[in-house]
Each structure stands twice: as C-alpha cells, then as structure tokens.
C-alpha cells in the first residue's frame, strides 16, 4: 500500500512539475485558463446570489428601510459584476457593456456602475499586435506601414485601434483583434449560459436567457472584421444621400477577419458638449441629424447600426467644407429587420406619437408584448404611461418623469425580464439602440424635441407607403398610395413650419408688441 502511494505521489509530482514547466515556458497567463475564468465567474455569481437571498431576511417588504437596503445590494452586486468583467475581459466586458447600456430597463445602480466598462477595456501588448499582423498579413509592420503608433487610439473589449501611415502617404486606422478573444469567446458564452441558468433556478423572476441567446448569435459576427467592413460599405451606400454622414473607407488589401484597415477620421465624441462648443458645432443640428439617420435605418431600410455608444459616434467640422459631420464607427453589430416586423414596429411608433392607445395595444401585442403592452410602450419610449396616453409628441419630458421611469425599472425588473424573453429577438438590439440614443440626447439636452418626432413620423409614413406599394399590382392603387403619402408628408411640413414660426424671434416680438398695445 505504501509502495503504491509512493508511486502515485511520484507520478503526481512529475505531472505537476512538467505542467508548471510547460506553463512557465509558454508564459501563459492564468487568466487564459478556462477553469480559472469559470471559477471566478462562479464565485462572483455565488456571492451575488447569496447576498440577494440573505440581505432582506429581517426587513419588511415595502418599507423605506427595505428600498434603501435593496439599493445597496444592487450597488454591491453591480460592483462585483463589474470587477468580474474587468478581470475576465473579452466576452465578459462585451456583455457588461450591453447591460450598462440598458438605462431604462435595469436599476440605475447597475447601469451607472457597468458604464465604466467602456473605458476599462483591456489592451494587448505591442508584441501581441505585431504577432496578429504577422500571422494574418504575412509581413512585418515595417513592410506594411511607414509609421505605426504604439499607443492605441482606443481599446475596446474585442480589439484596439492604432493610427498608422501607409507607404503611399495615406493615414489609416488599423483595428486589431485581441489575440485571445477568438479562442475564449465560445467558452465564455457557455460559462455565462450555465451561470444564468443557475441564477434563474434560484430566482425564477430573473429571466435573462435572452442575453445569452443574443451573445451566441452576435459574437461570431462581431469577431469577423471582414463582415464589419462589408457592413460599413453597405450603410455608406444606403445613406449616401445624407451629406452630413461620414463612414470610413475600407482598405481591403490590409484587412482580414482579425484586422481591419480603414480611413483615419478624427472628431469629438457625440456627448462631448465642450468639444462642440469649442468647434462651433450646433448640438440641435447633431441631435436632429442623428435622429434622421437612425429613423431611416430602422423604418425605411431595416438595417440598423446597433452600437451607437458615444465612442462610436464622432462629430467634427469637415476640413474642406467646414460643414458639421457625424462620423459613424464600429460596424460589427447590425440588426436586419424582417419586413413584417418592421411594419408593425413602424405603425407602433406612429401610434405612440399620436397617442392612439387602441393601435398601441394592437401593434404591441403583434410584437409579442401580450398583456404587458403598457410596460412595453413605456420601455420603448422611456416615458410614463400618462405621457404615452397623451401622445409622447405632445408632452414634454421632465426630470421627475425620468426619475419615475428609472425607479420603475427596479420595481418591474421581473416583468421587464419576462417581456424581453417574449418579444422577437430582433427587438432586443433595437431596445439597446433606443437606450443608447436616448442617453446621447439626454447629454445634449435635446431629448424628445419636436424635430425628432417629425423626422421619425416622416420615415414611418414613407416606409408604410413603400410597403403598401410593394403589395399591390394596381396602378390606380399605386397612385392612391403615393397621393396619400404626399399629403401626409405635406401636412408634416406645414406643422414643422408652424412650429418654427411659433418659436421664431419675430413671433415673440409680435406677441410682445401686441401685448404692449393691448
């Protein structure tokens, strides 16, 4: 028995020694090991779950003490989740960023804490960047570029961007994928799926499987930079009639699945009011143009850029024309909307703008909301039910209403989770996009301006008319649809003109003069 034990211990010593020597020689980071990454994630999930299970034992539900404690537990849990994302990096940071963007759907403690992940993304070393370029392009950096800045312009969860100069003198941005992300992503998604199922078993109200399903579907697309390049070219062609939109041109000779070389474009982030003030950029013009662009993508084409966080949307003055431009970056994540879904979504927004509750209910149900259609309407618009009832275009947004919406996000989290599991998968990225755009408008202080509703209505009218024309062969019916479309658009233009006249300085002067004479 002693001899057998000695043999086993000797074998174990040899295995561990050789494993340690192997890991040392490969200079393998322990964070790369799946068992370590899973262990961290499982430990964080267990601690967060235990906190929620035990924190409220001696506190009466609904009391002020209960809500204060719940806010503290939310904050603690969000910080633990943030720390897990930072240490595991890659896919974990991407999922954390996604949650941090859901301003009006998750408790404020989570969204405010997870938002920092946009600036806490990991950086690859210069040697790792050289290795990826060597493997994918088959040449050294010096053979491909005259200069290549070692400090990245920005680092994201999946890649980082370096400024470089080609041998023909052009300045380019080179987006290089972190070398470990591709290998780790599928395992990380599996880990997240297992842990979310475990949490759902403990807390049946926590129904976040939609998050895993979206990650499974979208991560392979985001990791393919050739797909991103094709998306960039498609949206640039699709929206070429907007002179204010600038999409970087792709250099296909120096692009692969892990490397994307494109035109280098500078600008300030879309939420940087100081930059806009310094460069004489009109915030209202930016907000209006952003609304035009996204309304066209969503309602007319059904091909939607789904990651408009401020780092991906820049503003600048064109060096040649001095006109204001919006630079749209990071085209890895797009949502393609099916025609029937797009029409229902389009008609729902028209009903929300007008305050037509029967149609709001009808189209919300058609989009899978069921009896939760009032909550669905509030989620989409980030408005209270009172504002939805009156018509969101006619009731101004107030700070009190914003606070109410954020408070309700915490109160109705189980219903929100249930709703997000019910609606078509296409809706999930649209919800995220809506929240990101609202965040930008809130920062620019242009939230719910009349121009945004007018542009949205204009696109909805055009989209519905185009859809109706595609369904009929009758020339007479074609003509009727076109005339009705023209009349509706004309009414919108007249309404817009009246709003402009009402708000113009001349009107204020005349009103003051008439009041004085009276």
Coordinates of C-alpha atoms in Angstrom, one line a residue, residues 8-342:
X8 CA 1.1 7.7 -7.2
X9 CA 2.7 10.7 -5.4
X10 CA 5.8 10.4 -7.6
X11 CA 3.7 10.4 -10.7
X12 CA 1.7 13.4 -9.5
X13 CA 4.9 15.3 -8.7
X14 CA 6.2 14.6 -12.2
X15 CA 2.9 15.7 -13.8
X16 CA 2.6 18.9 -11.8
X17 CA 6.3 19.8 -12.3
X18 CA 6.1 19.2 -16.1
X19 CA 2.8 21.2 -16.2
X20 CA 4.4 24.1 -14.3
X21 CA 7.5 24.0 -16.5
X22 CA 5.2 24.0 -19.7
X23 CA 3.2 26.9 -18.4
X24 CA 6.3 28.8 -17.4
X25 CA 7.9 28.3 -20.8
X26 CA 4.8 29.4 -22.7
X27 CA 4.4 32.4 -20.3
X28 CA 0.7 31.5 -20.1
X29 CA -1.4 33.9 -18.2
X30 CA -3.5 32.0 -15.7
X31 CA -6.5 34.3 -16.7
X32 CA -6.5 32.4 -20.0
X33 CA -7.3 29.1 -18.4
X34 CA -11.0 28.2 -18.8
X35 CA -11.1 26.6 -15.3
X36 CA -9.8 29.9 -13.7
X37 CA -12.2 32.0 -15.7
X38 CA -15.1 29.7 -14.8
X39 CA -14.1 29.7 -11.2
X40 CA -14.0 33.4 -10.9
X41 CA -17.4 33.8 -12.6
X42 CA -19.0 31.0 -10.5
X43 CA -17.6 32.6 -7.3
X44 CA -18.9 36.0 -8.2
X45 CA -22.3 34.6 -9.1
X46 CA -22.5 32.7 -5.8
X47 CA -21.6 35.7 -3.7
X48 CA -24.1 37.9 -5.5
X49 CA -26.9 35.3 -5.2
X50 CA -26.2 34.7 -1.5
X51 CA -26.3 38.5 -0.9
X52 CA -29.8 38.7 -2.5
X53 CA -31.0 35.6 -0.7
X54 CA -30.0 36.7 2.8
X55 CA -30.0 40.5 2.8
X56 CA -33.7 41.0 3.2
X57 CA -34.5 38.3 5.9
X58 CA -35.1 40.8 8.7
X59 CA -36.5 43.7 6.7
X60 CA -40.2 44.2 6.0
X61 CA -41.0 44.4 2.3
X62 CA -42.1 47.9 1.0
X63 CA -40.7 49.9 3.9
X64 CA -38.2 52.7 3.4
X65 CA -35.5 50.6 5.1
X66 CA -36.2 47.8 2.5
X67 CA -35.8 50.1 -0.5
X68 CA -32.6 51.6 0.9
X69 CA -31.1 48.2 1.6
X70 CA -32.2 47.0 -1.9
X71 CA -30.3 49.9 -3.5
X72 CA -27.2 49.0 -1.5
X73 CA -27.4 45.3 -2.5
X74 CA -27.9 46.4 -6.2
X75 CA -24.8 48.6 -5.9
X76 CA -22.7 45.9 -4.3
X77 CA -23.7 43.3 -6.8
X78 CA -23.1 45.6 -9.8
X79 CA -19.6 46.4 -8.5
X80 CA -18.8 42.6 -8.1
X81 CA -20.1 42.1 -11.7
X82 CA -18.0 45.0 -13.0
X83 CA -14.9 43.6 -11.3
X84 CA -15.5 40.1 -12.8
X85 CA -15.9 41.6 -16.3
X86 CA -12.7 43.6 -15.8
X87 CA -10.6 40.6 -14.7
X88 CA -12.1 38.1 -17.2
X89 CA -12.1 40.6 -20.0
X90 CA -13.2 39.8 -23.6
X91 CA -16.7 38.5 -23.9
X92 CA -17.4 39.4 -20.2
X93 CA -16.7 43.0 -20.9
X94 CA -18.9 43.0 -24.0
X95 CA -21.8 41.5 -22.1
X96 CA -21.3 44.0 -19.2
X97 CA -21.2 46.9 -21.7
X98 CA -24.5 45.6 -23.2
X99 CA -26.1 45.6 -19.7
X100 CA -24.7 49.1 -18.9
X101 CA -26.5 50.5 -22.0
X102 CA -29.9 49.4 -20.8
X103 CA -30.5 52.7 -18.9
X104 CA -34.3 52.5 -18.7
X105 CA -34.6 48.7 -18.3
X106 CA -32.2 47.9 -15.4
X107 CA -31.8 49.5 -12.0
X108 CA -29.7 52.7 -12.0
X109 CA -27.2 51.1 -9.7
X110 CA -26.3 48.5 -12.4
X111 CA -26.2 50.8 -15.4
X112 CA -24.2 53.6 -13.8
X113 CA -21.7 51.0 -12.4
X114 CA -21.3 49.0 -15.6
X115 CA -21.0 52.1 -17.9
X116 CA -17.3 52.4 -16.8
X117 CA -16.6 49.2 -18.8
X118 CA -16.5 51.3 -22.0
X119 CA -13.3 52.9 -20.6
X120 CA -11.9 49.8 -18.8
X121 CA -11.3 47.6 -21.9
X122 CA -8.1 45.6 -21.9
X123 CA -5.1 46.5 -24.1
X124 CA -2.9 44.0 -26.0
X125 CA 0.8 44.4 -25.9
X126 CA 2.7 45.7 -28.9
X127 CA 4.3 42.3 -29.4
X128 CA 0.8 40.7 -29.5
X129 CA -0.3 43.2 -32.1
X130 CA 2.8 42.5 -34.2
X131 CA 2.1 38.8 -33.9
X132 CA -1.5 39.1 -35.2
X133 CA -0.4 41.3 -38.1
X134 CA 2.4 38.8 -38.9
X135 CA 0.1 35.8 -38.8
X136 CA -2.8 37.4 -40.8
X137 CA -0.9 39.6 -43.4
X138 CA 2.3 37.6 -43.6
X139 CA 4.6 40.7 -43.3
X140 CA 6.3 42.7 -40.6
X141 CA 4.8 46.1 -39.5
X142 CA 7.7 48.0 -41.1
X143 CA 7.0 46.4 -44.5
X144 CA 3.3 47.5 -44.4
X145 CA 3.5 50.9 -42.8
X146 CA 5.8 53.9 -42.8
X147 CA 4.8 54.6 -39.2
X148 CA 2.6 52.8 -36.7
X149 CA 1.8 54.4 -33.3
X150 CA 2.3 52.0 -30.5
X151 CA -0.2 53.7 -28.1
X152 CA -3.7 52.8 -29.4
X153 CA -6.2 55.5 -30.2
X154 CA -8.8 53.4 -28.3
X155 CA -9.2 49.9 -26.8
X156 CA -12.5 48.0 -26.8
X157 CA -13.5 44.6 -25.4
X158 CA -12.6 42.8 -28.6
X159 CA -10.0 44.9 -30.3
X160 CA -7.9 48.1 -30.3
X161 CA -7.2 50.7 -32.9
X162 CA -3.8 52.1 -33.9
X163 CA -3.0 55.1 -36.1
X164 CA -0.6 54.4 -39.0
X165 CA 0.7 55.8 -42.2
X166 CA 0.8 53.8 -45.5
X167 CA 3.7 53.9 -47.9
X168 CA 1.5 56.0 -50.3
X169 CA 1.2 58.7 -47.6
X170 CA -2.4 57.9 -46.5
X171 CA -3.2 58.0 -42.8
X172 CA -5.2 55.0 -41.7
X173 CA -6.8 53.4 -38.6
X174 CA -5.8 49.8 -38.0
X175 CA -8.2 47.8 -35.9
X176 CA -6.5 44.7 -34.5
X177 CA -8.4 42.0 -32.6
X178 CA -7.1 40.9 -29.2
X179 CA -5.3 37.6 -29.9
X180 CA -7.1 35.6 -27.1
X181 CA -10.7 36.7 -27.7
X182 CA -11.5 34.4 -30.6
X183 CA -10.3 31.3 -28.7
X184 CA -12.1 32.3 -25.4
X185 CA -15.4 33.7 -26.7
X186 CA -17.3 30.4 -27.2
X187 CA -16.2 29.0 -23.8
X188 CA -17.1 32.3 -22.1
X189 CA -20.6 32.3 -23.6
X190 CA -21.1 28.7 -22.4
X191 CA -19.9 29.7 -18.8
X192 CA -22.3 32.7 -18.8
X193 CA -25.2 30.5 -20.0
X194 CA -24.6 27.9 -17.3
X195 CA -24.4 30.6 -14.6
X196 CA -27.5 32.5 -15.8
X197 CA -29.5 29.2 -15.8
X198 CA -28.3 28.6 -12.2
X199 CA -29.4 32.1 -11.1
X200 CA -32.7 31.6 -12.9
X201 CA -33.2 28.3 -11.0
X202 CA -32.6 30.2 -7.7
X203 CA -34.6 33.3 -8.7
X204 CA -37.4 32.4 -11.2
X205 CA -38.1 36.1 -11.8
X206 CA -34.6 36.6 -13.2
X207 CA -35.2 35.6 -16.8
X208 CA -32.1 36.9 -18.7
X209 CA -31.6 34.0 -21.2
X210 CA -32.2 36.5 -24.0
X211 CA -28.8 37.9 -23.2
X212 CA -27.1 34.6 -23.8
X213 CA -29.0 34.0 -27.0
X214 CA -28.0 37.4 -28.3
X215 CA -24.4 36.9 -27.4
X216 CA -24.3 33.4 -29.1
X217 CA -25.7 34.9 -32.3
X218 CA -23.8 38.2 -32.4
X219 CA -20.4 37.4 -31.1
X220 CA -19.2 35.4 -34.2
X221 CA -20.3 38.3 -36.4
X222 CA -18.5 40.9 -34.3
X223 CA -15.3 38.8 -34.3
X224 CA -15.3 38.8 -38.2
X225 CA -13.8 42.1 -39.2
X226 CA -14.5 41.4 -42.9
X227 CA -18.2 41.3 -42.0
X228 CA -17.7 44.7 -40.3
X229 CA -16.1 46.1 -43.4
X230 CA -18.9 45.0 -45.7
X231 CA -21.5 46.5 -43.2
X232 CA -19.6 49.8 -43.3
X233 CA -19.7 49.9 -47.1
X234 CA -23.4 48.9 -47.2
X235 CA -24.5 51.6 -44.8
X236 CA -22.4 54.3 -46.5
X237 CA -24.0 53.5 -49.8
X238 CA -27.5 53.2 -48.2
X239 CA -27.3 56.6 -46.6
X240 CA -25.2 58.3 -49.2
X241 CA -27.9 61.0 -49.6
X242 CA -27.1 62.3 -46.2
X243 CA -24.1 64.7 -46.8
X244 CA -23.5 65.0 -43.0
X245 CA -22.7 61.3 -42.6
X246 CA -19.1 60.1 -42.9
X247 CA -18.2 56.4 -42.8
X248 CA -14.5 55.4 -43.0
X249 CA -13.5 53.8 -46.3
X250 CA -12.1 50.3 -46.0
X251 CA -8.6 49.3 -47.3
X252 CA -9.3 45.6 -48.3
X253 CA -5.7 44.8 -49.1
X254 CA -4.8 45.1 -45.5
X255 CA -7.9 43.6 -43.9
X256 CA -8.6 40.1 -42.7
X257 CA -11.0 38.5 -40.2
X258 CA -8.9 39.9 -37.3
X259 CA -7.5 43.1 -38.9
X260 CA -9.5 46.0 -40.4
X261 CA -7.6 48.9 -42.0
X262 CA -9.7 51.9 -42.8
X263 CA -9.6 55.7 -43.4
X264 CA -8.5 57.6 -40.3
X265 CA -11.1 60.1 -39.2
X266 CA -10.9 62.4 -36.2
X267 CA -13.6 64.1 -34.1
X268 CA -15.0 64.6 -30.7
X269 CA -17.4 62.1 -29.1
X270 CA -21.1 62.9 -29.7
X271 CA -21.7 63.5 -26.0
X272 CA -18.8 66.0 -25.6
X273 CA -20.6 69.3 -25.3
X274 CA -17.3 71.2 -24.6
X275 CA -15.8 69.9 -27.9
X276 CA -18.9 71.1 -29.8
X277 CA -18.8 74.5 -28.1
X278 CA -15.1 74.9 -28.9
X279 CA -15.6 73.9 -32.6
X280 CA -18.9 75.9 -33.0
X281 CA -21.0 72.7 -33.6
X282 CA -24.7 73.1 -33.1
X283 CA -25.9 70.4 -30.7
X284 CA -29.5 70.6 -32.0
X285 CA -28.3 70.0 -35.6
X286 CA -26.3 67.0 -34.4
X287 CA -29.2 65.5 -32.5
X288 CA -31.6 66.1 -35.4
X289 CA -29.2 64.5 -37.9
X290 CA -28.6 61.5 -35.7
X291 CA -32.4 61.1 -35.4
X292 CA -32.8 61.3 -39.2
X293 CA -30.0 58.8 -39.8
X294 CA -31.4 56.2 -37.3
X295 CA -35.0 56.7 -38.4
X296 CA -34.0 55.9 -42.0
X297 CA -32.0 52.9 -40.9
X298 CA -34.8 51.4 -38.7
X299 CA -38.0 52.3 -40.6
X300 CA -37.0 52.6 -44.2
X301 CA -34.2 50.0 -44.7
X302 CA -34.4 47.7 -41.7
X303 CA -30.6 47.6 -41.5
X304 CA -29.6 49.1 -38.2
X305 CA -26.2 50.0 -36.6
X306 CA -26.8 48.7 -33.1
X307 CA -23.9 50.1 -31.1
X308 CA -24.2 53.9 -31.1
X309 CA -22.4 54.5 -27.8
X310 CA -20.5 57.8 -27.8
X311 CA -17.1 56.2 -28.6
X312 CA -18.6 55.0 -31.9
X313 CA -20.3 58.3 -32.9
X314 CA -17.9 61.2 -33.5
X315 CA -18.7 64.8 -34.6
X316 CA -16.5 67.2 -36.5
X317 CA -16.2 70.1 -38.9
X318 CA -15.3 68.8 -42.4
X319 CA -11.7 70.1 -43.1
X320 CA -12.7 71.1 -46.6
X321 CA -16.3 72.4 -46.4
X322 CA -16.4 73.4 -42.7
X323 CA -19.8 71.8 -42.5
X324 CA -20.7 69.7 -39.5
X325 CA -20.4 65.9 -40.0
X326 CA -21.3 62.8 -38.0
X327 CA -18.6 60.0 -38.2
X328 CA -20.1 56.5 -37.6
X329 CA -17.6 53.9 -36.5
X330 CA -17.6 50.2 -35.4
X331 CA -19.9 48.5 -37.9
X332 CA -19.6 45.0 -36.5
X333 CA -23.1 44.8 -35.0
X334 CA -26.1 45.3 -37.2
X335 CA -29.7 44.1 -36.9
X336 CA -31.6 43.2 -40.1
X337 CA -35.3 43.7 -39.5
X338 CA -37.8 41.4 -41.3
X339 CA -40.4 43.4 -43.4
X340 CA -43.5 42.4 -41.3
X341 CA -41.7 43.1 -38.0
X342 CA -40.5 46.5 -39.4

